[in-house]
């Protein structure tokens, strides 16, 4: 067996101990005589799994009791529609911050549905090389919520602070930074995340929502998008993505065993430092993101020469460092170094970068 260092932005690496555990339980989960993929979601053995997944996540993220935890389907992209459908009934209006492609899509989705939404800040004119500074006076006093994307996967930027929106609920897409560091959940009205970046295989989408915000849903919305209905049914209004939830639980166990999100954060900071310190120490590669907006999860860089960028990604893959090509819309390189990426993987990447720079001088 030869596992590579996989820098994919998503789906991405899962921790080896989690994969081993899942493999060992594949044919006979805990004496049930079947795999988790094969069991009824209404069985007591599965109920234990989903309940433990929720309990572990609550412990890991220190989620206050007045928040519901939902395991849904459709990816983060489905939540772009679910957010306004569930929340805009509060006042009929909402504010969006556009800091990259996914937040732009969320904004467009709300517009497409005909809602009265406003973009209160964007860094589009700067090629999204930083996140906007959001202050309280920028927020519409009659907004139902303010939507942000906390970590911008494609551009490699992240909020270094939690925007203060006063009494207006803050809604955050955390698909690519969820459970990478401790976060004060009480500062948010809603947090949502597709699982396949940092948490589990694709298929499950996490929504954490403050209970009092479950009262504003559009009565006409599809049942599958209705957070209140899902909360009332313990995420089992229909068949949930059983296996992905099970793997998510194993991932939560893995982080809890290592000491929780503070330890996870230390590891992530150490990994990102190796890469950013190298980027800052040389001039062959350019890191376009402004230092105070740098993501710990997605690190973007370019050589400034599209042909060299292409060669970089293909030579790196031959050296066992795969999926380093930047998003198709921006080019260059992107190293996604989520929780499951080992420190050694980042060290190996930097060693490769040095060697590549020596062997491929710019014209
Ligand atoms: C990947 C990603 C999405 C899209 O997620 P899907 O689960 O594919 O819908 C949305 N937002 C962010 C921040 C992402 O990284």
Short mmCIF file of C-alpha atoms and ligand atoms in Angstrom, two decimals:
data_model
loop_
_atom_site.label_atom_id
_atom_site.label_comp_id
_atom_site.label_asym_id
_atom_site.label_seq_id
_atom_site.Cartn_x
_atom_site.Cartn_y
_atom_site.Cartn_z
CA UNK A 1 0.00 0.00 0.00
CA UNK A 2 1.28 3.44 -0.86
CA UNK A 3 -0.73 6.36 0.47
CA UNK A 4 0.03 9.74 -1.08
CA UNK A 5 -0.13 13.15 0.54
CA UNK A 6 -3.42 14.36 -0.87
CA UNK A 7 -3.78 18.16 -0.93
CA UNK A 8 -7.25 18.09 -2.46
CA UNK A 9 -9.64 20.86 -1.42
CA UNK A 10 -12.44 18.33 -1.12
CA UNK A 11 -13.23 15.53 -0.88
CA UNK A 12 -9.99 15.33 1.00
CA UNK A 13 -7.84 13.22 3.29
CA UNK A 14 -9.40 11.45 6.23
CA UNK A 15 -7.31 10.44 9.27
CA UNK A 16 -5.73 7.01 8.83
CA UNK A 17 -6.90 5.77 12.27
CA UNK A 18 -10.47 6.67 11.24
CA UNK A 19 -10.18 4.76 7.95
CA UNK A 20 -8.67 1.78 9.77
CA UNK A 21 -11.44 1.76 12.32
CA UNK A 22 -14.10 2.00 9.61
CA UNK A 23 -12.38 -0.84 7.73
CA UNK A 24 -12.25 -3.05 10.81
CA UNK A 25 -15.96 -2.48 11.42
CA UNK A 26 -16.96 -2.81 7.78
CA UNK A 27 -18.39 -6.33 7.71
CA UNK A 28 -19.70 -6.59 11.25
CA UNK A 29 -20.37 -3.39 13.15
CA UNK A 30 -20.20 -4.02 16.88
CA UNK A 31 -21.67 -7.53 16.75
CA UNK A 32 -24.66 -6.49 14.61
CA UNK A 33 -23.58 -8.88 11.84
CA UNK A 34 -23.78 -6.11 9.23
CA UNK A 35 -22.05 -2.98 7.99
CA UNK A 36 -23.26 0.48 9.00
CA UNK A 37 -24.14 0.91 5.31
CA UNK A 38 -26.63 -1.92 5.54
CA UNK A 39 -28.51 -1.19 8.74
CA UNK A 40 -31.86 0.50 9.19
CA UNK A 41 -31.56 4.09 10.30
CA UNK A 42 -34.42 3.32 12.70
CA UNK A 43 -32.52 0.50 14.42
CA UNK A 44 -31.29 0.99 17.96
CA UNK A 45 -27.73 0.23 16.87
CA UNK A 46 -27.82 3.09 14.34
CA UNK A 47 -29.60 5.40 16.73
CA UNK A 48 -26.65 5.02 19.08
CA UNK A 49 -24.30 6.06 16.29
CA UNK A 50 -26.15 9.25 15.31
CA UNK A 51 -26.73 10.17 18.95
CA UNK A 52 -23.04 9.70 19.72
CA UNK A 53 -22.11 11.75 16.64
CA UNK A 54 -24.19 14.64 17.94
CA UNK A 55 -22.99 14.28 21.54
CA UNK A 56 -19.33 14.16 20.44
CA UNK A 57 -19.70 17.19 18.22
CA UNK A 58 -21.42 19.12 21.02
CA UNK A 59 -18.51 18.29 23.30
CA UNK A 60 -15.88 19.05 20.67
CA UNK A 61 -17.31 22.43 19.67
CA UNK A 62 -18.78 23.25 23.08
CA UNK A 63 -22.17 23.88 21.46
CA UNK A 64 -24.59 25.64 23.84
CA UNK A 65 -27.82 23.79 24.77
CA UNK A 66 -30.02 26.31 22.94
CA UNK A 67 -28.57 25.24 19.58
CA UNK A 68 -29.83 22.36 17.44
CA UNK A 69 -27.41 20.12 15.56
CA UNK A 70 -28.70 18.78 12.24
CA UNK A 71 -27.15 16.21 9.90
CA UNK A 72 -28.62 16.96 6.47
CA UNK A 73 -28.00 16.24 2.80
CA UNK A 74 -27.46 18.23 -0.37
CA UNK A 75 -24.09 19.76 0.48
CA UNK A 76 -23.37 23.30 1.57
CA UNK A 77 -24.78 24.46 -1.79
CA UNK A 78 -28.27 23.34 -0.77
CA UNK A 79 -27.95 25.50 2.34
CA UNK A 80 -27.46 28.54 0.08
CA UNK A 81 -31.22 28.16 -0.58
CA UNK A 82 -32.17 26.83 2.85
CA UNK A 83 -30.69 29.82 4.70
CA UNK A 84 -33.09 32.44 3.26
CA UNK A 85 -36.01 30.00 3.23
CA UNK A 86 -35.61 29.43 6.96
CA UNK A 87 -34.57 32.87 8.14
CA UNK A 88 -35.73 35.71 5.92
CA UNK A 89 -39.20 35.60 7.45
CA UNK A 90 -37.71 37.43 10.43
CA UNK A 91 -37.77 40.82 8.64
CA UNK A 92 -38.02 40.09 4.91
CA UNK A 93 -34.47 41.29 4.19
CA UNK A 94 -30.94 40.01 4.53
CA UNK A 95 -27.32 41.12 4.17
CA UNK A 96 -24.53 39.21 2.42
CA UNK A 97 -20.78 39.61 2.41
CA UNK A 98 -19.16 38.40 -0.81
CA UNK A 99 -15.59 37.31 -0.10
CA UNK A 100 -15.18 34.65 -2.77
CA UNK A 101 -17.03 32.23 -5.01
CA UNK A 102 -19.09 30.32 -2.49
CA UNK A 103 -20.35 33.41 -0.68
CA UNK A 104 -21.12 34.85 -4.14
CA UNK A 105 -23.15 31.77 -4.97
CA UNK A 106 -25.02 32.00 -1.67
CA UNK A 107 -25.88 35.63 -2.43
CA UNK A 108 -27.00 34.82 -5.98
CA UNK A 109 -29.16 31.94 -4.79
CA UNK A 110 -31.06 34.24 -2.43
CA UNK A 111 -31.43 36.82 -5.23
CA UNK A 112 -32.64 34.16 -7.64
CA UNK A 113 -35.44 33.27 -5.25
CA UNK A 114 -36.55 36.88 -5.39
CA UNK A 115 -35.59 37.86 -1.87
CA UNK A 116 -34.66 41.36 -0.84
CA UNK A 117 -30.96 40.81 -0.18
CA UNK A 118 -28.08 43.23 -0.20
CA UNK A 119 -24.34 42.81 -0.60
CA UNK A 120 -22.91 44.98 2.18
CA UNK A 121 -19.23 44.32 1.40
CA UNK A 122 -17.07 42.55 -1.15
CA UNK A 123 -13.37 42.21 -1.93
CA UNK A 124 -14.04 41.27 -5.56
CA UNK A 125 -12.08 44.26 -6.89
CA UNK A 126 -8.98 42.95 -5.11
CA UNK A 127 -9.38 39.45 -6.55
CA UNK A 128 -10.56 38.31 -3.13
CA UNK A 129 -7.03 38.50 -1.72
CA UNK A 130 -8.41 39.36 1.73
CA UNK A 131 -11.69 39.28 3.62
CA UNK A 132 -13.63 42.49 4.20
CA UNK A 133 -13.65 44.27 7.54
CA UNK A 134 -17.25 44.16 8.77
CA UNK A 135 -18.30 46.68 11.35
CA UNK A 136 -21.64 47.04 13.06
CA UNK A 137 -22.61 50.21 11.24
CA UNK A 138 -22.38 48.40 7.88
CA UNK A 139 -25.13 45.95 8.84
CA UNK A 140 -28.71 46.86 7.86
CA UNK A 141 -30.64 47.35 11.10
CA UNK A 142 -33.60 45.48 9.59
CA UNK A 143 -31.67 42.49 8.18
CA UNK A 144 -32.95 39.03 9.08
CA UNK A 145 -29.34 37.84 9.14
CA UNK A 146 -25.85 38.56 7.82
CA UNK A 147 -24.31 35.79 5.73
CA UNK A 148 -20.56 35.23 5.52
CA UNK A 149 -18.24 32.48 4.34
CA UNK A 150 -15.74 32.06 7.17
CA UNK A 151 -12.96 30.33 5.21
CA UNK A 152 -12.77 30.92 1.47
CA UNK A 153 -11.63 27.59 0.11
CA UNK A 154 -10.76 28.72 -3.41
CA UNK A 155 -8.81 31.90 -2.58
CA UNK A 156 -7.27 30.70 0.68
CA UNK A 157 -8.58 33.48 2.91
CA UNK A 158 -10.21 33.41 6.32
CA UNK A 159 -11.70 35.82 8.81
CA UNK A 160 -9.23 36.41 11.61
CA UNK A 161 -12.09 37.72 13.72
CA UNK A 162 -15.81 37.08 14.20
CA UNK A 163 -17.73 40.05 12.74
CA UNK A 164 -19.85 41.86 15.33
CA UNK A 165 -23.36 42.14 13.89
CA UNK A 166 -25.02 43.16 17.14
CA UNK A 167 -28.49 41.63 17.48
CA UNK A 168 -28.61 40.52 13.85
CA UNK A 169 -27.90 36.79 13.60
CA UNK A 170 -24.61 35.94 11.91
CA UNK A 171 -24.83 32.99 9.49
CA UNK A 172 -21.54 31.37 8.50
CA UNK A 173 -20.59 28.83 5.86
CA UNK A 174 -17.74 26.96 7.59
CA UNK A 175 -17.41 24.11 5.10
CA UNK A 176 -13.64 24.31 4.87
CA UNK A 177 -12.68 25.25 8.43
CA UNK A 178 -15.20 23.46 10.63
CA UNK A 179 -13.56 21.71 13.63
CA UNK A 180 -10.11 23.00 12.67
CA UNK A 181 -9.91 25.24 15.75
CA UNK A 182 -12.09 26.26 18.70
CA UNK A 183 -14.86 28.70 17.79
CA UNK A 184 -17.37 30.52 20.01
CA UNK A 185 -20.63 29.09 18.64
CA UNK A 186 -22.69 31.56 20.69
CA UNK A 187 -21.47 34.38 18.42
CA UNK A 188 -23.36 32.83 15.49
CA UNK A 189 -27.03 32.33 14.72
CA UNK A 190 -26.28 29.54 12.26
CA UNK A 191 -23.16 27.63 11.27
CA UNK A 192 -23.29 25.22 8.35
CA UNK A 193 -20.75 23.03 6.59
CA UNK A 194 -20.51 20.37 3.94
CA UNK A 195 -18.61 17.46 5.49
CA UNK A 196 -16.20 16.48 2.76
CA UNK A 197 -13.49 19.04 3.50
CA UNK A 198 -12.69 18.41 7.13
CA UNK A 199 -15.17 16.04 8.68
CA UNK A 200 -16.37 13.01 6.74
CA UNK A 201 -17.00 11.64 3.26
CA UNK A 202 -19.31 13.70 1.03
CA UNK A 203 -23.00 13.23 1.68
CA UNK A 204 -23.65 14.85 5.03
CA UNK A 205 -24.08 18.57 5.69
CA UNK A 206 -23.94 19.92 9.20
CA UNK A 207 -26.25 22.73 10.35
CA UNK A 208 -25.95 24.21 13.84
CA UNK A 209 -28.83 26.62 14.47
CA UNK A 210 -29.96 28.66 17.47
CA UNK A 211 -33.39 27.43 18.54
CA UNK A 212 -35.16 30.78 18.51
CA UNK A 213 -34.32 31.12 14.79
CA UNK A 214 -36.47 28.12 13.89
CA UNK A 215 -39.64 30.24 13.90
CA UNK A 216 -39.23 32.18 10.66
CA UNK A 217 -39.40 29.52 7.96
CA UNK A 218 -41.32 30.08 4.74
CA UNK A 219 -44.37 27.76 5.07
CA UNK A 220 -44.08 26.89 1.38
CA UNK A 221 -40.49 25.65 1.55
CA UNK A 222 -39.71 22.05 0.64
CA UNK A 223 -39.77 19.82 3.73
CA UNK A 224 -36.23 18.65 3.08
CA UNK A 225 -34.93 22.21 3.54
CA UNK A 226 -36.93 22.90 6.68
CA UNK A 227 -34.56 23.06 9.66
CA UNK A 228 -37.41 23.07 12.18
CA UNK A 229 -38.94 19.93 10.72
CA UNK A 230 -35.52 18.27 10.64
CA UNK A 231 -34.85 19.31 14.24
CA UNK A 232 -38.21 17.92 15.37
CA UNK A 233 -37.33 14.64 13.69
CA UNK A 234 -33.78 14.34 15.00
CA UNK A 235 -32.39 14.69 11.42
CA UNK A 236 -34.43 11.59 10.52
CA UNK A 237 -37.43 13.00 8.70
CA UNK A 238 -36.22 10.74 5.90
CA UNK A 239 -33.24 8.40 5.58
CA UNK A 240 -30.15 10.33 6.68
CA UNK A 241 -26.71 9.82 5.05
CA UNK A 242 -26.03 7.04 7.57
CA UNK A 243 -22.49 6.05 6.64
CA UNK A 244 -21.15 9.59 6.34
CA UNK A 245 -22.57 10.42 9.77
CA UNK A 246 -20.86 7.32 11.17
CA UNK A 247 -17.48 8.40 9.74
CA UNK A 248 -18.06 11.92 11.07
CA UNK A 249 -18.51 10.39 14.51
CA UNK A 250 -15.20 8.55 14.15
CA UNK A 251 -13.52 11.83 13.15
CA UNK A 252 -14.97 13.58 16.23
CA UNK A 253 -13.69 10.66 18.39
CA UNK A 254 -10.24 11.03 16.82
CA UNK A 255 -10.03 14.75 17.69
CA UNK A 256 -11.45 14.27 21.19
CA UNK A 257 -8.87 11.56 21.84
CA UNK A 258 -6.02 13.85 20.84
CA UNK A 259 -7.29 16.50 23.28
CA UNK A 260 -9.93 18.46 21.36
CA UNK A 261 -9.96 21.54 19.18
CA UNK A 262 -7.24 23.45 21.04
CA UNK A 263 -4.78 20.66 20.24
CA UNK A 264 -6.15 20.42 16.69
CA UNK A 265 -5.58 24.15 16.26
CA UNK A 266 -1.99 23.92 17.53
CA UNK A 267 -1.28 21.24 14.95
CA UNK A 268 -2.94 23.23 12.17
CA UNK A 269 -1.07 26.42 13.08
CA UNK A 270 2.23 24.52 13.11
CA UNK A 271 1.55 22.99 9.68
CA UNK A 272 0.48 26.27 8.07
CA UNK A 273 3.52 28.03 9.57
CA UNK A 274 5.91 25.67 7.80
CA UNK A 275 4.37 26.59 4.47
CA UNK A 276 3.84 30.32 5.00
CA UNK A 277 7.30 30.78 6.54
CA UNK A 278 8.81 29.22 3.46
CA UNK A 279 6.64 31.31 1.11
CA UNK A 280 7.68 34.49 2.96
CA UNK A 281 11.37 33.56 2.80
CA UNK A 282 11.80 33.42 -0.98
CA UNK A 283 10.69 35.09 -4.20
CA UNK A 284 10.16 32.21 -6.65
CA UNK A 285 6.60 31.61 -5.47
CA UNK A 286 4.09 34.36 -4.80
CA UNK A 287 1.45 34.00 -2.12
CA UNK A 288 -1.33 36.39 -3.19
CA UNK A 289 -3.32 36.48 0.08
CA UNK A 290 -2.79 39.40 2.47
CA UNK A 291 -1.14 38.06 5.64
CA UNK A 292 -3.97 39.01 8.01
CA UNK A 293 -6.48 37.05 5.93
CA UNK A 294 -4.45 33.88 5.47
CA UNK A 295 -6.28 30.59 5.80
CA UNK A 296 -4.83 27.78 7.90
CA UNK A 297 -6.61 25.25 5.71
CA UNK A 298 -6.12 26.33 2.09
CA UNK A 299 -2.79 27.86 1.09
CA UNK A 300 -2.61 29.39 -2.39
CA UNK A 301 0.51 30.33 -4.37
CA UNK A 302 1.66 30.87 -7.95
CA UNK A 303 4.97 31.00 -9.80
CA UNK A 304 3.68 33.78 -12.03
CA UNK A 305 4.12 31.57 -15.11
CA UNK A 306 1.13 29.41 -16.07
CA UNK A 307 3.33 26.77 -17.74
CA UNK A 308 5.50 26.41 -14.65
CA UNK A 309 2.39 26.17 -12.48
CA UNK A 310 1.18 23.30 -14.62
CA UNK A 311 4.55 21.57 -14.47
CA UNK A 312 4.62 22.04 -10.71
CA UNK A 313 1.34 20.23 -10.17
CA UNK A 314 2.26 17.35 -12.46
CA UNK A 315 5.82 16.93 -11.10
CA UNK A 316 4.50 17.09 -7.54
CA UNK A 317 1.98 14.35 -8.29
CA UNK A 318 4.81 12.14 -9.54
CA UNK A 319 6.52 12.74 -6.19
CA UNK A 320 3.43 11.58 -4.26
CA UNK A 321 2.07 15.08 -3.54
CA UNK A 322 -1.24 15.08 -5.34
CA UNK A 323 -4.04 17.55 -6.13
CA UNK A 324 -1.99 20.73 -5.81
CA UNK A 325 -3.52 22.41 -8.84
CA UNK A 326 -5.45 25.55 -7.92
CA UNK A 327 -9.20 25.83 -8.48
CA UNK A 328 -10.04 25.84 -12.18
CA UNK A 329 -11.29 29.42 -11.91
CA UNK A 330 -8.11 30.92 -10.44
CA UNK A 331 -5.23 28.68 -11.58
CA UNK A 332 -1.90 28.48 -9.75
CA UNK A 333 -1.50 26.11 -6.85
CA UNK A 334 -3.47 25.40 -3.74
CA UNK A 335 -2.40 23.17 -0.89
CA UNK A 336 -5.35 22.16 1.25
CA UNK A 337 -3.95 21.12 4.61
CA UNK A 338 -6.99 20.11 6.59
CA UNK A 339 -6.98 18.32 9.95
CA UNK A 340 -6.04 14.95 8.46
CA UNK A 341 -2.97 16.22 6.57
CA UNK A 342 0.08 15.14 8.60
CA UNK A 343 2.83 17.63 9.49
CA UNK A 344 5.21 15.48 7.44
CA UNK A 345 3.06 16.09 4.37
CA UNK A 346 3.64 19.84 4.59
CA UNK A 347 7.35 19.36 5.24
CA UNK A 348 7.53 17.13 2.15
CA UNK A 349 5.70 19.79 0.12
CA UNK A 350 8.13 22.53 1.13
CA UNK A 351 11.11 20.30 0.30
CA UNK A 352 9.56 19.67 -3.12
CA UNK A 353 8.93 23.40 -3.65
CA UNK A 354 12.59 24.21 -2.96
CA UNK A 355 13.81 21.52 -5.32
CA UNK A 356 11.37 22.57 -8.04
CA UNK A 357 12.47 26.21 -7.78
CA UNK A 358 16.14 25.21 -8.16
CA UNK A 359 15.53 22.92 -11.09
CA UNK A 360 13.14 25.19 -12.99
CA UNK A 361 14.61 28.69 -13.16
CA UNK A 362 12.32 31.37 -14.54
CA UNK A 363 13.15 32.82 -17.92
C1 LIG B 1 -16.88 23.19 -0.95
C2 LIG B 1 -17.60 24.35 -0.43
C3 LIG B 1 -18.96 24.59 -0.71
C4 LIG B 1 -19.75 23.68 -1.59
O1 LIG B 1 -20.00 22.51 -0.91
P1 LIG B 1 -20.89 21.35 -1.50
O2 LIG B 1 -20.99 20.44 -0.31
O3 LIG B 1 -20.15 20.77 -2.65
O4 LIG B 1 -22.19 21.93 -1.89
C5 LIG B 1 -19.56 25.68 -0.15
N1 LIG B 1 -18.90 26.53 0.63
C6 LIG B 1 -17.59 26.35 0.93
C7 LIG B 1 -16.89 27.32 1.81
C8 LIG B 1 -16.91 25.26 0.40
O5 LIG B 1 -15.61 25.08 0.69
#
